[in-house]
Amino acid sequence: DAGVTQSPTHLIKTRGQQVTLRCSPKSGHDTVSWYQQALGQGPQFIFQYYEEEERQRGNFPDRFSGHQFPNYSSELNVNALLLGDSALYLCASSFDRGWETQYFGPGTRLLVL
Amino acid sequence: ELKVEQNPLFLSMQEGKNYTIYCNYSTTSDRLYWYRQDPGKSLESLFVLLSNGAVKQEGRLMASLDTKARLSTLHITAAVHDLSATYFCAENSGYALNFGKGTSLLVTP
């Protein structure tokens, strides 16, 4: 049973560019959340997708957007990249049962130069 | 403002010793999560505590939850080197998880 997968594993971009990160949830999971983890910090919630809709959003600007597909996979898009967007981006999946544990993928490490 | 505070943030302990990591959270949530993160890796779920007084144990780790005090503890018994990692607690905020800054644990011989 495959866990949460993410691609790519590493990415280098320059300021002002746009990036798309991808996530496939654990088998059977229908909910996908995205988190940003800066070096030495805890993960920060970006947003969560369920039934192809964003249903909760953290304190991130509109430059951060996402999408969920009918097969529950998801994309995170970041426009107009800033140096401060350099971080580990984690995708987490879960069942839609409120209390369920969120299972995290290996992450995409983004470096903005 | 939602806040999850862990202490200590850094912990160096000898193998065989016991220690407790504390997690104070701000909401009235009755759920609390513990995760482990190894350097350069993702987060691994350790425990989900779902109600006041909940206690869960796995190997040398035991977690508990006191919702009245808004406090969770992660107790380490007879530490071994393999437990060296960063441990995060997180409260739920709607559908989101709100994480603490993490406790970096180093177990030395």
Short mmCIF file of C-alpha atoms in Angstrom, two decimals:
data_model
loop_
_atom_site.label_atom_id
_atom_site.label_comp_id
_atom_site.label_asym_id
_atom_site.label_seq_id
_atom_site.Cartn_x
_atom_site.Cartn_y
_atom_site.Cartn_z
CA ASP A 1 0.00 0.00 0.00
CA ALA A 2 1.68 3.19 -1.19
CA GLY A 3 1.79 6.04 1.23
CA VAL A 4 1.57 9.70 0.33
CA THR A 5 3.80 10.55 -2.62
CA GLN A 6 5.03 13.93 -3.75
CA SER A 7 6.91 15.24 -6.76
CA PRO A 8 9.39 16.60 -7.41
CA THR A 9 11.65 15.94 -4.42
CA HIS A 10 13.76 19.04 -4.97
CA LEU A 11 13.30 22.19 -7.00
CA ILE A 12 15.32 25.33 -7.61
CA LYS A 13 13.58 28.45 -8.94
CA THR A 14 14.37 32.14 -9.21
CA ARG A 15 12.40 35.03 -7.79
CA GLY A 16 9.27 35.87 -9.73
CA GLN A 17 8.87 32.42 -11.24
CA GLN A 18 5.94 30.10 -10.71
CA VAL A 19 6.04 26.54 -9.37
CA THR A 20 3.66 23.57 -9.26
CA LEU A 21 4.04 20.79 -6.71
CA ARG A 22 2.14 17.52 -6.89
CA CYS A 23 0.76 15.09 -4.34
CA SER A 24 -0.92 11.69 -4.47
CA PRO A 25 -2.73 10.73 -1.27
CA LYS A 26 -2.50 7.47 0.58
CA SER A 27 -4.79 4.83 -0.88
CA GLY A 28 -8.38 5.37 0.22
CA HIS A 29 -7.84 8.89 1.54
CA ASP A 30 -10.04 11.63 0.13
CA THR A 31 -8.66 14.73 1.84
CA VAL A 32 -5.41 16.52 1.07
CA SER A 33 -3.73 19.26 3.08
CA TRP A 34 -0.62 21.29 2.27
CA TYR A 35 1.89 22.63 4.77
CA GLN A 36 4.99 24.79 4.52
CA GLN A 37 7.90 24.02 6.82
CA ALA A 38 10.69 26.56 7.07
CA LEU A 39 14.05 25.42 8.40
CA GLY A 40 13.94 24.82 12.14
CA GLN A 41 10.20 25.48 12.40
CA GLY A 42 7.04 23.45 12.70
CA PRO A 43 4.85 22.99 9.61
CA GLN A 44 2.44 25.82 8.80
CA PHE A 45 -0.98 24.99 7.33
CA ILE A 46 -1.57 26.38 3.84
CA PHE A 47 -4.95 24.87 2.88
CA GLN A 48 -7.00 21.70 2.70
CA TYR A 49 -8.92 20.23 -0.21
CA TYR A 50 -11.92 17.95 -0.04
CA GLU A 51 -14.31 17.05 -2.85
CA GLU A 52 -12.22 19.19 -5.18
CA GLU A 53 -12.88 22.32 -3.13
CA GLU A 54 -10.66 24.33 -0.82
CA ARG A 55 -12.46 24.13 2.49
CA GLN A 56 -10.02 25.77 4.88
CA ARG A 57 -7.12 28.10 4.32
CA GLY A 58 -4.28 29.22 6.54
CA ASN A 59 -2.64 32.62 6.66
CA PHE A 60 -1.03 32.52 3.22
CA PRO A 61 -1.40 35.05 0.38
CA ASP A 62 -3.34 34.46 -2.81
CA ARG A 63 -0.07 33.64 -4.58
CA PHE A 64 -0.60 30.20 -3.08
CA SER A 65 -3.34 28.27 -4.83
CA GLY A 66 -4.26 24.67 -5.28
CA HIS A 67 -6.39 22.12 -6.96
CA GLN A 68 -7.74 18.67 -6.20
CA PHE A 69 -8.55 16.24 -8.97
CA PRO A 70 -11.34 13.61 -9.09
CA ASN A 71 -8.81 10.90 -8.17
CA TYR A 72 -8.07 12.93 -4.97
CA SER A 73 -4.55 13.90 -6.05
CA SER A 74 -3.65 17.54 -5.59
CA GLU A 75 -1.42 20.33 -6.82
CA LEU A 76 -0.01 23.34 -5.02
CA ASN A 77 0.82 26.36 -7.17
CA VAL A 78 2.90 29.29 -6.02
CA ASN A 79 3.13 32.38 -8.23
CA ALA A 80 5.61 35.25 -8.14
CA LEU A 81 8.06 33.36 -5.97
CA LEU A 82 9.86 35.20 -3.19
CA LEU A 83 13.07 34.25 -1.43
CA GLY A 84 11.00 33.61 1.68
CA ASP A 85 9.06 30.87 -0.10
CA SER A 86 12.12 28.62 0.21
CA ALA A 87 10.96 25.77 2.42
CA LEU A 88 9.94 22.14 2.60
CA TYR A 89 6.40 21.74 1.27
CA LEU A 90 4.55 18.84 2.80
CA CYS A 91 1.40 17.20 1.60
CA ALA A 92 -0.75 15.27 4.05
CA SER A 93 -3.73 13.04 3.38
CA SER A 94 -6.49 11.67 5.56
CA PHE A 95 -10.01 10.32 5.64
CA ASP A 96 -12.71 12.93 6.05
CA ARG A 97 -13.65 11.95 9.58
CA GLY A 98 -12.56 15.00 11.54
CA TRP A 99 -10.31 13.35 14.07
CA GLU A 100 -8.33 11.24 11.65
CA THR A 101 -4.57 11.41 11.62
CA GLN A 102 -3.02 13.24 8.72
CA TYR A 103 -0.30 11.19 7.02
CA PHE A 104 2.53 13.18 5.53
CA GLY A 105 4.43 12.67 2.32
CA PRO A 106 8.20 13.00 1.95
CA GLY A 107 7.94 16.64 0.91
CA THR A 108 9.27 18.85 -1.86
CA ARG A 109 12.23 21.02 -0.95
CA LEU A 110 11.95 24.34 -2.80
CA LEU A 111 14.86 26.75 -3.04
CA VAL A 112 14.19 30.21 -4.45
CA LEU A 113 17.28 32.14 -5.58
CA GLU B 1 -4.23 33.70 18.44
CA LEU B 2 -3.75 29.96 18.27
CA LYS B 3 -0.56 28.93 19.98
CA VAL B 4 1.11 25.62 20.69
CA GLU B 5 4.11 25.82 22.97
CA GLN B 6 6.53 22.99 23.51
CA ASN B 7 9.25 22.78 26.07
CA PRO B 8 12.01 22.19 26.10
CA LEU B 9 12.91 23.11 22.52
CA PHE B 10 16.23 21.28 22.79
CA LEU B 11 16.98 18.26 24.91
CA SER B 12 20.14 16.26 25.26
CA MET B 13 19.80 13.17 27.39
CA GLN B 14 21.81 10.10 28.20
CA GLU B 15 20.79 6.66 27.13
CA GLY B 16 18.80 4.91 29.80
CA LYS B 17 17.38 8.09 31.34
CA ASN B 18 13.74 9.21 31.50
CA TYR B 19 12.38 12.57 30.47
CA THR B 20 9.14 14.37 29.63
CA ILE B 21 8.35 16.82 26.84
CA TYR B 22 5.51 19.25 27.52
CA CYS B 23 3.01 20.67 25.06
CA ASN B 24 0.64 23.50 26.00
CA TYR B 25 -2.05 24.45 23.50
CA SER B 26 -4.53 27.24 23.27
CA THR B 27 -7.82 25.96 21.93
CA THR B 28 -10.60 24.03 23.58
CA SER B 29 -9.93 21.13 21.24
CA ASP B 30 -10.10 17.66 22.73
CA ARG B 31 -7.67 16.23 20.19
CA LEU B 32 -3.91 16.38 20.22
CA TYR B 33 -1.38 14.82 17.86
CA TRP B 34 2.26 13.86 18.24
CA TYR B 35 4.62 13.47 15.30
CA ARG B 36 8.28 12.57 14.91
CA GLN B 37 10.60 14.02 12.28
CA ASP B 38 14.08 12.70 11.50
CA PRO B 39 16.58 15.14 9.92
CA GLY B 40 15.74 15.81 6.29
CA LYS B 41 12.69 13.55 6.44
CA SER B 42 8.95 13.93 6.63
CA LEU B 43 6.69 13.64 9.67
CA GLU B 44 5.71 10.29 11.11
CA SER B 45 2.53 10.01 13.15
CA LEU B 46 3.14 8.75 16.69
CA PHE B 47 -0.08 9.29 18.63
CA VAL B 48 -3.56 10.72 18.33
CA LEU B 49 -5.10 11.62 21.69
CA LEU B 50 -8.84 12.01 21.34
CA SER B 51 -10.23 12.76 24.79
CA ASN B 52 -9.42 14.09 28.22
CA GLY B 53 -7.33 11.64 30.18
CA ALA B 54 -6.27 9.69 27.10
CA VAL B 55 -3.01 7.82 27.45
CA LYS B 56 -1.24 5.96 24.67
CA GLN B 57 2.01 4.03 24.73
CA GLU B 58 4.25 2.69 22.01
CA GLY B 59 7.56 1.20 23.03
CA ARG B 60 9.52 3.70 25.12
CA LEU B 61 7.13 6.58 24.39
CA MET B 62 3.95 7.39 26.29
CA ALA B 63 1.67 10.33 25.56
CA SER B 64 -1.12 11.74 27.68
CA LEU B 65 -3.72 14.49 27.37
CA ASP B 66 -5.28 16.80 29.95
CA THR B 67 -7.82 18.95 28.10
CA LYS B 68 -8.74 20.94 31.21
CA ALA B 69 -5.15 22.11 31.62
CA ARG B 70 -4.67 22.19 27.81
CA LEU B 71 -1.54 20.14 28.33
CA SER B 72 -0.14 17.06 26.67
CA THR B 73 3.02 15.25 27.70
CA LEU B 74 5.31 12.87 25.85
CA HIS B 75 7.25 10.72 28.29
CA ILE B 76 10.41 8.94 27.24
CA THR B 77 11.43 5.89 29.25
CA ALA B 78 14.99 4.52 29.21
CA ALA B 79 16.02 6.52 26.15
CA VAL B 80 17.98 4.88 23.34
CA HIS B 81 19.90 6.54 20.51
CA ASP B 82 17.22 5.61 17.95
CA LEU B 83 14.85 8.05 19.65
CA SER B 84 17.00 11.02 18.56
CA ALA B 85 14.70 13.15 16.38
CA THR B 86 12.48 16.23 16.51
CA TYR B 87 9.09 15.72 18.16
CA PHE B 88 6.13 17.92 17.32
CA CYS B 89 2.78 18.22 19.01
CA ALA B 90 -0.16 19.69 17.10
CA GLU B 91 -3.68 20.76 17.99
CA ASN B 92 -6.49 20.72 15.51
CA SER B 93 -7.91 24.03 14.35
CA GLY B 94 -10.90 23.12 12.23
CA TYR B 95 -9.42 20.86 9.57
CA ALA B 96 -5.90 22.21 10.02
CA LEU B 97 -3.16 21.03 12.32
CA ASN B 98 -1.46 23.80 14.25
CA PHE B 99 2.06 22.69 15.20
CA GLY B 100 4.43 23.68 17.94
CA LYS B 101 8.05 24.56 17.14
CA GLY B 102 9.21 21.07 17.97
CA THR B 103 11.54 19.55 20.55
CA SER B 104 14.90 18.42 19.18
CA LEU B 105 15.97 15.39 21.15
CA LEU B 106 19.50 14.03 21.15
CA VAL B 107 20.20 10.82 23.01
CA THR B 108 23.85 10.28 23.79
CA PRO B 109 25.73 7.21 25.07
#
